[in-house]
């Protein structure tokens, strides 16, 4: 779906805007997720907090919050597991992570972004709907929108789920992440 790649691209964009960024490698279940995030963090100049595979994701987030405070960083981005066979387990983990963030950073502005692959078509609409039932999503990141023919799904996702698109991924390079501009997007499709 491009979740970890999208985090790297967002971290890069924020760093270019002069922000100090910390990323937390809290997807401790997917093989190589931590290593992939580390590569993107290095490319973007972000600090990374990581632990070994299989460790409690909430403890990684706790350590990342500590580092964010120590470094006086502007932004903490948390990479969580996106898909697990046991949906309840994933939602329990997300709940624990949210509790840690709320306890340790109660006054911080928070976003919960869901990354959706723009090539999945109508299936993306049901993915967002299912995830929305379990988590308080504040925005979407739609990846692989490097062709306007693929963009039509974005309209359906927003119409069906009433969640704004915050970023779009338009290619493979580290700079290929844009803030979503709805008017420009619609003009490109039409």
Coordinates of N, CA and C in Angstrom, one line a residue:
X1 N 0.8 -1.2 0.0 CA 0.0 0.0 0.0 C 0.9 1.3 0.0
X2 N 2.1 1.2 0.4 CA 3.0 2.3 0.4 C 3.0 3.1 1.7
X3 N 2.6 2.5 2.8 CA 2.5 3.2 4.1 C 3.8 3.8 4.5
X4 N 4.8 2.9 4.6 CA 6.1 3.3 5.1 C 6.8 4.3 4.2
X5 N 6.7 4.0 2.9 CA 7.2 4.9 1.9 C 6.6 6.3 2.0
X6 N 5.3 6.4 2.2 CA 4.6 7.6 2.4 C 5.1 8.4 3.6
X7 N 5.3 7.7 4.7 CA 5.9 8.3 5.9 C 7.2 8.9 5.6
X8 N 8.1 8.2 4.8 CA 9.4 8.8 4.5 C 9.2 10.0 3.6
X9 N 8.3 10.0 2.7 CA 8.1 11.2 1.8 C 7.5 12.4 2.6
X10 N 6.6 12.1 3.6 CA 6.1 13.2 4.4 C 7.2 13.7 5.3
X11 N 8.0 12.9 5.9 CA 9.1 13.3 6.7 C 10.1 14.2 5.9
X12 N 10.4 13.8 4.7 CA 11.2 14.6 3.8 C 10.6 16.0 3.5
X13 N 9.3 16.0 3.2 CA 8.6 17.3 2.9 C 8.7 18.2 4.1
X14 N 8.4 17.6 5.3 CA 8.4 18.4 6.5 C 9.8 19.0 6.8
X15 N 10.8 18.1 6.6 CA 12.2 18.5 6.9 C 12.6 19.6 5.9
X16 N 12.2 19.6 4.7 CA 12.5 20.6 3.7 C 11.8 22.0 4.1
X17 N 10.7 21.9 4.9 CA 10.0 23.0 5.4 C 10.6 23.5 6.7
X18 N 11.8 22.9 7.1 CA 12.5 23.4 8.3 C 12.1 22.7 9.6
X19 N 11.3 21.7 9.5 CA 10.8 21.0 10.7 C 11.8 19.9 11.1
X20 N 11.9 19.8 12.4 CA 12.7 18.6 13.0 C 11.7 17.5 13.1
X21 N 12.0 16.3 12.5 CA 11.1 15.2 12.5 C 11.7 14.0 13.1
X22 N 10.9 13.3 13.9 CA 11.2 12.0 14.5 C 10.2 11.0 13.9
X23 N 10.7 9.8 13.5 CA 9.8 8.8 13.1 C 9.9 7.6 14.0
X24 N 8.8 7.0 14.3 CA 8.7 5.8 15.2 C 8.4 4.6 14.4
X25 N 9.3 3.6 14.5 CA 9.1 2.4 13.7 C 8.3 1.4 14.6
X26 N 6.9 1.7 14.7 CA 6.0 0.9 15.5 C 5.3 -0.2 14.7
X27 N 5.7 -0.4 13.5 CA 5.2 -1.6 12.8 C 6.2 -2.7 13.0
X28 N 6.1 -3.3 14.2 CA 7.1 -4.3 14.6 C 6.7 -5.7 14.2
X29 N 5.7 -5.8 13.3 CA 5.2 -7.2 12.9 C 5.6 -7.5 11.5
X30 N 5.6 -6.6 10.6 CA 5.9 -6.9 9.2 C 7.4 -7.0 9.0
X31 N 7.8 -8.1 8.4 CA 9.2 -8.3 8.2 C 9.8 -7.2 7.4
X32 N 10.9 -6.7 7.8 CA 11.7 -5.6 7.2 C 11.0 -4.2 7.2
X33 N 9.9 -4.0 7.9 CA 9.3 -2.7 8.0 C 10.2 -1.7 8.7
X34 N 10.9 -2.1 9.7 CA 11.8 -1.2 10.5 C 13.0 -0.8 9.6
X35 N 13.5 -1.8 8.9 CA 14.7 -1.5 8.0 C 14.2 -0.5 6.9
X36 N 13.0 -0.8 6.3 CA 12.5 0.1 5.2 C 12.3 1.5 5.8
X37 N 11.8 1.7 6.9 CA 11.6 3.0 7.5 C 12.9 3.7 7.8
X38 N 13.9 2.9 8.2 CA 15.2 3.5 8.5 C 15.8 4.1 7.3
X39 N 15.7 3.4 6.2 CA 16.2 3.9 4.9 C 15.6 5.2 4.6
X40 N 14.2 5.3 4.7 CA 13.5 6.5 4.4 C 13.8 7.7 5.4
X41 N 14.0 7.3 6.6 CA 14.4 8.3 7.6 C 15.7 8.9 7.3
X42 N 16.7 8.1 6.9 CA 18.0 8.5 6.6 C 18.0 9.4 5.4
X43 N 17.2 9.1 4.4 CA 17.1 9.9 3.2 C 16.5 11.3 3.5
X44 N 15.5 11.3 4.4 CA 14.8 12.6 4.7 C 15.5 13.4 5.8
X45 N 16.5 12.8 6.5 CA 17.1 13.5 7.6 C 16.4 13.5 8.9
X46 N 15.4 12.6 9.0 CA 14.6 12.5 10.2 C 15.3 11.5 11.2
X47 N 15.1 11.7 12.5 CA 15.6 10.8 13.5 C 14.6 9.6 13.5
X48 N 15.2 8.5 13.8 CA 14.3 7.3 13.9 C 14.4 6.6 15.3
X49 N 13.3 6.1 15.8 CA 13.3 5.3 17.0 C 12.8 4.0 16.6
X50 N 13.6 3.0 16.9 CA 13.3 1.6 16.5 C 13.7 0.6 17.6
X51 N 13.1 -0.5 17.5 CA 13.5 -1.6 18.4 C 13.4 -2.9 17.5
X52 N 13.7 -4.0 18.2 CA 13.7 -5.3 17.4 C 12.3 -5.7 17.0
X53 N 12.2 -6.5 16.0 CA 11.0 -7.0 15.5 C 10.2 -7.8 16.6
X54 N 8.9 -7.6 16.6 CA 8.1 -8.3 17.6 C 7.9 -7.6 18.9
X55 N 8.6 -6.5 19.2 CA 8.4 -5.8 20.4 C 7.1 -5.1 20.5
X56 N 6.6 -4.7 21.6 CA 5.4 -4.0 21.8 C 5.4 -2.6 21.1
X57 N 4.6 -2.4 20.1 CA 4.6 -1.1 19.4 C 4.4 0.1 20.2
X58 N 3.6 0.0 21.3 CA 3.3 1.1 22.1 C 4.6 1.5 22.9
X59 N 5.5 0.6 23.2 CA 6.7 0.9 23.9 C 7.7 1.7 22.9
X60 N 7.6 1.4 21.6 CA 8.4 2.1 20.6 C 7.9 3.5 20.6
X61 N 6.6 3.7 20.6 CA 6.0 5.0 20.5 C 6.4 5.8 21.8
X62 N 6.4 5.2 22.9 CA 6.8 5.8 24.2 C 8.2 6.4 24.1
X63 N 9.1 5.5 23.6 CA 10.5 5.9 23.4 C 10.6 7.0 22.4
X64 N 9.8 7.0 21.3 CA 9.8 8.0 20.3 C 9.4 9.4 20.9
X65 N 8.4 9.3 21.7 CA 7.9 10.6 22.3 C 9.0 11.2 23.2
X66 N 9.6 10.3 23.9 CA 10.8 10.8 24.8 C 11.8 11.4 23.9
X67 N 12.2 10.8 22.8 CA 13.2 11.4 21.9 C 12.7 12.7 21.3
X68 N 11.4 12.7 20.9 CA 10.9 14.0 20.3 C 11.0 15.1 21.3
X69 N 10.7 14.9 22.6 CA 10.9 15.9 23.6 C 12.3 16.3 23.8
X70 N 13.2 15.3 23.9 CA 14.7 15.5 24.1 C 15.3 16.4 23.0
X71 N 14.9 16.0 21.7 CA 15.4 16.7 20.5 C 14.7 18.0 20.3
X72 N 13.6 18.3 21.0 CA 12.7 19.4 20.8 C 12.3 19.4 19.3
X73 N 11.9 18.2 18.9 CA 11.4 18.1 17.5 C 10.0 18.7 17.3
X74 N 9.7 19.0 16.1 CA 8.4 19.6 15.8 C 7.4 18.6 15.5
X75 N 7.8 17.5 15.0 CA 6.8 16.5 14.5 C 7.3 15.1 14.8
X76 N 6.3 14.2 15.3 CA 6.6 12.8 15.4 C 5.6 12.1 14.5
X77 N 6.1 11.2 13.7 CA 5.3 10.4 12.8 C 5.5 9.0 13.2
X78 N 4.4 8.3 13.4 CA 4.4 6.9 13.9 C 3.9 6.0 12.8
X79 N 4.8 5.0 12.4 CA 4.4 4.0 11.5 C 3.9 2.8 12.2
X80 N 2.6 2.5 12.0 CA 2.0 1.4 12.7 C 1.7 0.3 11.7
X81 N 1.4 -0.9 12.2 CA 1.0 -2.0 11.4 C -0.2 -1.6 10.6
X82 N -0.3 -2.0 9.4 CA -1.4 -1.6 8.6 C -2.4 -2.7 8.4
X83 N -2.0 -3.9 8.3 CA -2.9 -5.1 8.1 C -2.4 -6.2 8.9
X84 N -3.2 -6.8 9.6 CA -2.9 -8.1 10.3 C -4.1 -9.0 10.0
X85 N -3.8 -10.3 10.1 CA -4.9 -11.3 9.9 C -6.0 -11.1 11.0
X86 N -5.5 -10.8 12.2 CA -6.4 -10.6 13.3 C -6.7 -9.2 13.5
X87 N -7.8 -8.7 12.9 CA -8.1 -7.2 13.0 C -8.3 -6.7 14.4
X88 N -8.8 -7.5 15.3 CA -9.0 -7.1 16.7 C -7.6 -6.8 17.3
X89 N -6.7 -7.6 17.0 CA -5.3 -7.4 17.6 C -4.7 -6.1 17.1
X90 N -4.9 -5.8 15.8 CA -4.4 -4.5 15.3 C -5.1 -3.4 15.9
X91 N -6.4 -3.4 16.1 CA -7.1 -2.3 16.7 C -6.8 -2.1 18.1
X92 N -6.5 -3.2 18.9 CA -6.1 -3.1 20.2 C -4.7 -2.4 20.3
X93 N -3.8 -2.8 19.4 CA -2.5 -2.1 19.4 C -2.6 -0.6 19.1
X94 N -3.5 -0.3 18.1 CA -3.7 1.1 17.8 C -4.3 1.9 19.0
X95 N -5.2 1.2 19.7 CA -5.7 1.8 20.9 C -4.7 2.1 22.0
X96 N -3.8 1.1 22.2 CA -2.7 1.3 23.1 C -1.8 2.5 22.7
X97 N -1.5 2.5 21.4 CA -0.6 3.6 20.9 C -1.2 4.9 21.2
X98 N -2.5 5.0 20.9 CA -3.2 6.3 21.0 C -3.3 6.7 22.5
X99 N -3.4 5.8 23.4 CA -3.4 6.1 24.9 C -2.0 6.6 25.3
X100 N -1.0 6.0 24.8 CA 0.4 6.5 25.1 C 0.6 7.9 24.6
X101 N 0.2 8.1 23.4 CA 0.3 9.5 22.8 C -0.5 10.5 23.6
X102 N -1.7 10.2 23.9 CA -2.6 11.1 24.7 C -2.0 11.4 26.1
X103 N -1.5 10.3 26.7 CA -1.0 10.5 28.1 C 0.3 11.4 28.0
X104 N 1.2 11.1 27.1 CA 2.5 11.7 27.1 C 2.5 13.1 26.3
X105 N 1.6 13.3 25.4 CA 1.6 14.5 24.6 C 0.1 15.0 24.5
X106 N -0.5 15.3 25.7 CA -2.0 15.6 25.6 C -2.3 16.8 24.8
X107 N -1.4 17.8 24.8 CA -1.7 19.1 24.1 C -1.3 19.1 22.7
X108 N -0.6 18.1 22.2 CA -0.1 18.1 20.8 C -1.3 17.9 19.8
X109 N -1.1 18.6 18.7 CA -2.1 18.4 17.6 C -1.8 17.0 17.0
X110 N -2.9 16.2 16.7 CA -2.7 14.8 16.3 C -3.5 14.6 15.0
X111 N -3.0 13.8 14.2 CA -3.6 13.3 12.9 C -3.5 11.8 12.9
X112 N -4.6 11.2 12.4 CA -4.6 9.8 12.1 C -4.8 9.6 10.6
X113 N -3.8 9.3 9.9 CA -3.8 9.2 8.5 C -3.9 7.8 8.0
X114 N -4.8 7.5 7.1 CA -4.8 6.1 6.5 C -4.3 6.2 5.1
X115 N -3.3 5.3 4.8 CA -2.7 5.3 3.5 C -3.4 4.3 2.6
X116 N -3.9 4.7 1.5 CA -4.7 3.9 0.6 C -4.0 3.9 -0.8
X117 N -3.9 2.7 -1.4 CA -3.3 2.5 -2.7 C -4.3 3.0 -3.8
X118 N -4.0 4.0 -4.5 CA -4.9 4.5 -5.5 C -5.2 3.6 -6.7
X119 N -4.5 2.5 -6.8 CA -4.7 1.6 -7.9 C -5.7 0.5 -7.5
X120 N -6.2 0.4 -6.3 CA -7.1 -0.6 -5.8 C -8.5 -0.4 -6.2
X121 N -8.8 0.8 -6.8 CA -10.1 1.0 -7.4 C -11.2 1.1 -6.3
X122 N -12.3 0.5 -6.7 CA -13.5 0.6 -5.8 C -13.3 -0.1 -4.4
X123 N -12.3 -1.1 -4.4 CA -12.0 -1.8 -3.2 C -11.5 -0.8 -2.1
X124 N -10.9 0.3 -2.6 CA -10.3 1.3 -1.6 C -11.4 1.9 -0.8
X125 N -12.6 2.1 -1.4 CA -13.7 2.7 -0.7 C -14.1 1.8 0.5
X126 N -14.2 0.5 0.3 CA -14.6 -0.4 1.3 C -13.5 -0.5 2.4
X127 N -12.2 -0.4 2.0 CA -11.1 -0.4 2.9 C -11.2 0.7 3.9
X128 N -11.5 1.9 3.3 CA -11.6 3.1 4.2 C -12.8 3.0 5.1
X129 N -13.9 2.5 4.6 CA -15.1 2.4 5.4 C -14.8 1.4 6.6
X130 N -14.2 0.3 6.3 CA -13.9 -0.7 7.4 C -13.0 -0.2 8.4
X131 N -11.9 0.6 8.0 CA -11.0 1.1 8.9 C -11.6 2.2 9.7
X132 N -12.4 3.0 9.1 CA -13.1 4.1 9.8 C -14.0 3.7 10.9
X133 N -14.5 2.5 10.8 CA -15.4 1.9 11.9 C -14.5 1.6 13.1
X134 N -13.2 1.4 12.9 CA -12.4 1.0 14.0 C -11.5 2.1 14.6
X135 N -11.2 3.1 13.8 CA -10.3 4.2 14.2 C -10.8 5.5 13.8
X136 N -10.4 6.5 14.5 CA -10.8 7.9 14.3 C -9.9 8.5 13.3
X137 N -10.1 8.3 12.0 CA -9.2 8.7 10.9 C -9.5 10.2 10.7
X138 N -8.5 11.0 10.6 CA -8.7 12.4 10.3 C -8.3 12.8 8.9
X139 N -7.7 11.9 8.2 CA -7.3 12.2 6.8 C -6.8 11.0 6.1
X140 N -6.7 11.1 4.8 CA -6.2 10.1 3.9 C -4.9 10.5 3.1
X141 N -4.1 9.5 2.9 CA -3.0 9.6 1.9 C -3.3 8.6 0.8
X142 N -3.4 9.1 -0.4 CA -3.6 8.2 -1.5 C -2.4 8.1 -2.3
X143 N -1.9 6.9 -2.5 CA -0.6 6.7 -3.2 C -0.9 6.2 -4.6
X144 N 0.2 6.3 -5.4 CA 0.2 5.8 -6.8 C -0.8 6.5 -7.7
X145 N -0.9 7.8 -7.5 CA -1.8 8.7 -8.3 C -1.0 9.4 -9.4
X146 N -0.1 8.6 -10.0 CA 0.8 9.3 -11.0 C 0.1 9.2 -12.4
X147 N -1.1 8.9 -12.5 CA -1.9 9.0 -13.7 C -3.3 9.4 -13.4
X148 N -3.9 10.3 -14.1 CA -5.2 10.9 -13.8 C -6.3 9.8 -13.9
X149 N -6.1 8.8 -14.7 CA -7.2 7.8 -14.8 C -7.4 7.0 -13.5
X150 N -6.4 7.0 -12.7 CA -6.5 6.3 -11.4 C -7.1 7.2 -10.3
X151 N -7.2 8.5 -10.6 CA -7.7 9.5 -9.6 C -9.1 9.4 -9.3
X152 N -9.9 8.9 -10.2 CA -11.4 8.8 -10.0 C -11.8 8.2 -8.6
X153 N -11.0 7.2 -8.2 CA -11.3 6.6 -6.9 C -11.3 7.5 -5.8
X154 N -10.4 8.6 -5.8 CA -10.3 9.5 -4.8 C -11.7 10.2 -4.5
X155 N -12.4 10.5 -5.6 CA -13.7 11.2 -5.5 C -14.6 10.3 -4.8
X156 N -14.7 9.0 -5.2 CA -15.5 8.0 -4.5 C -15.2 7.8 -3.1
X157 N -14.0 7.8 -2.7 CA -13.6 7.6 -1.3 C -14.1 8.7 -0.4
X158 N -13.9 10.0 -0.9 CA -14.3 11.1 -0.1 C -15.8 11.2 -0.1
X159 N -16.5 11.0 -1.2 CA -17.9 11.1 -1.2 C -18.6 10.0 -0.3
X160 N -18.0 8.8 -0.3 CA -18.6 7.7 0.5 C -18.3 7.9 2.0
X161 N -17.0 8.3 2.3 CA -16.6 8.2 3.7 C -16.4 9.6 4.4
X162 N -16.5 10.7 3.7 CA -16.5 12.0 4.3 C -15.2 12.2 5.1
X163 N -14.1 11.8 4.6 CA -12.8 12.0 5.2 C -11.9 12.7 4.2
X164 N -11.3 13.8 4.5 CA -10.5 14.6 3.6 C -9.2 13.9 3.2
X165 N -8.8 14.1 1.9 CA -7.5 13.7 1.5 C -6.5 14.7 1.8
X166 N -5.4 14.4 2.5 CA -4.4 15.3 3.0 C -3.2 15.3 2.0
X167 N -2.7 14.1 1.6 CA -1.6 14.0 0.7 C -1.9 13.0 -0.4
X168 N -1.2 13.2 -1.5 CA -1.2 12.2 -2.6 C 0.2 11.9 -3.0
X169 N 0.5 10.6 -3.2 CA 1.7 10.1 -3.8 C 1.6 10.0 -5.3
X170 N 2.6 10.7 -5.9 CA 2.5 10.7 -7.4 C 3.7 10.1 -8.1
X171 N 4.5 9.3 -7.4 CA 5.6 8.7 -8.0 C 6.5 8.0 -7.0
X172 N 7.6 7.5 -7.4 CA 8.5 6.6 -6.6 C 9.6 7.4 -5.8
X173 N 9.9 8.6 -6.2 CA 11.0 9.4 -5.7 C 10.6 10.1 -4.3
X174 N 11.5 10.4 -3.6 CA 11.3 11.0 -2.2 C 10.5 12.3 -2.3
X175 N 10.6 13.0 -3.4 CA 9.9 14.3 -3.5 C 8.5 14.1 -4.1
X176 N 8.1 12.9 -4.4 CA 6.8 12.6 -5.1 C 5.6 12.5 -4.1
X177 N 5.5 13.4 -3.2 CA 4.4 13.5 -2.3 C 3.9 15.0 -2.3
X178 N 2.6 15.2 -2.5 CA 2.1 16.5 -2.6 C 1.0 16.7 -1.6
X179 N 0.8 17.9 -1.1 CA -0.4 18.2 -0.4 C -1.5 18.2 -1.4
X180 N -2.6 17.6 -1.0 CA -3.8 17.5 -1.9 C -4.4 18.8 -2.1
X181 N -4.6 19.2 -3.4 CA -5.3 20.4 -3.8 C -6.5 20.0 -4.6
X182 N -7.7 20.0 -4.1 CA -8.8 19.4 -4.7 C -9.2 20.1 -6.1
X183 N -9.0 21.4 -6.2 CA -9.4 22.1 -7.4 C -8.4 21.6 -8.6
X184 N -7.1 21.6 -8.3 CA -6.1 21.1 -9.2 C -6.4 19.7 -9.6
X185 N -6.8 18.9 -8.7 CA -7.0 17.5 -8.9 C -8.2 17.3 -9.8
X186 N -9.3 18.0 -9.5 CA -10.5 17.8 -10.4 C -10.2 18.3 -11.8
X187 N -9.5 19.4 -11.9 CA -9.1 19.9 -13.3 C -8.3 18.9 -14.0
X188 N -7.4 18.2 -13.4 CA -6.6 17.2 -14.0 C -7.4 16.0 -14.5
X189 N -8.4 15.6 -13.7 CA -9.3 14.5 -14.1 C -10.2 14.9 -15.3
X190 N -10.7 16.1 -15.2 CA -11.7 16.6 -16.2 C -10.9 16.9 -17.5

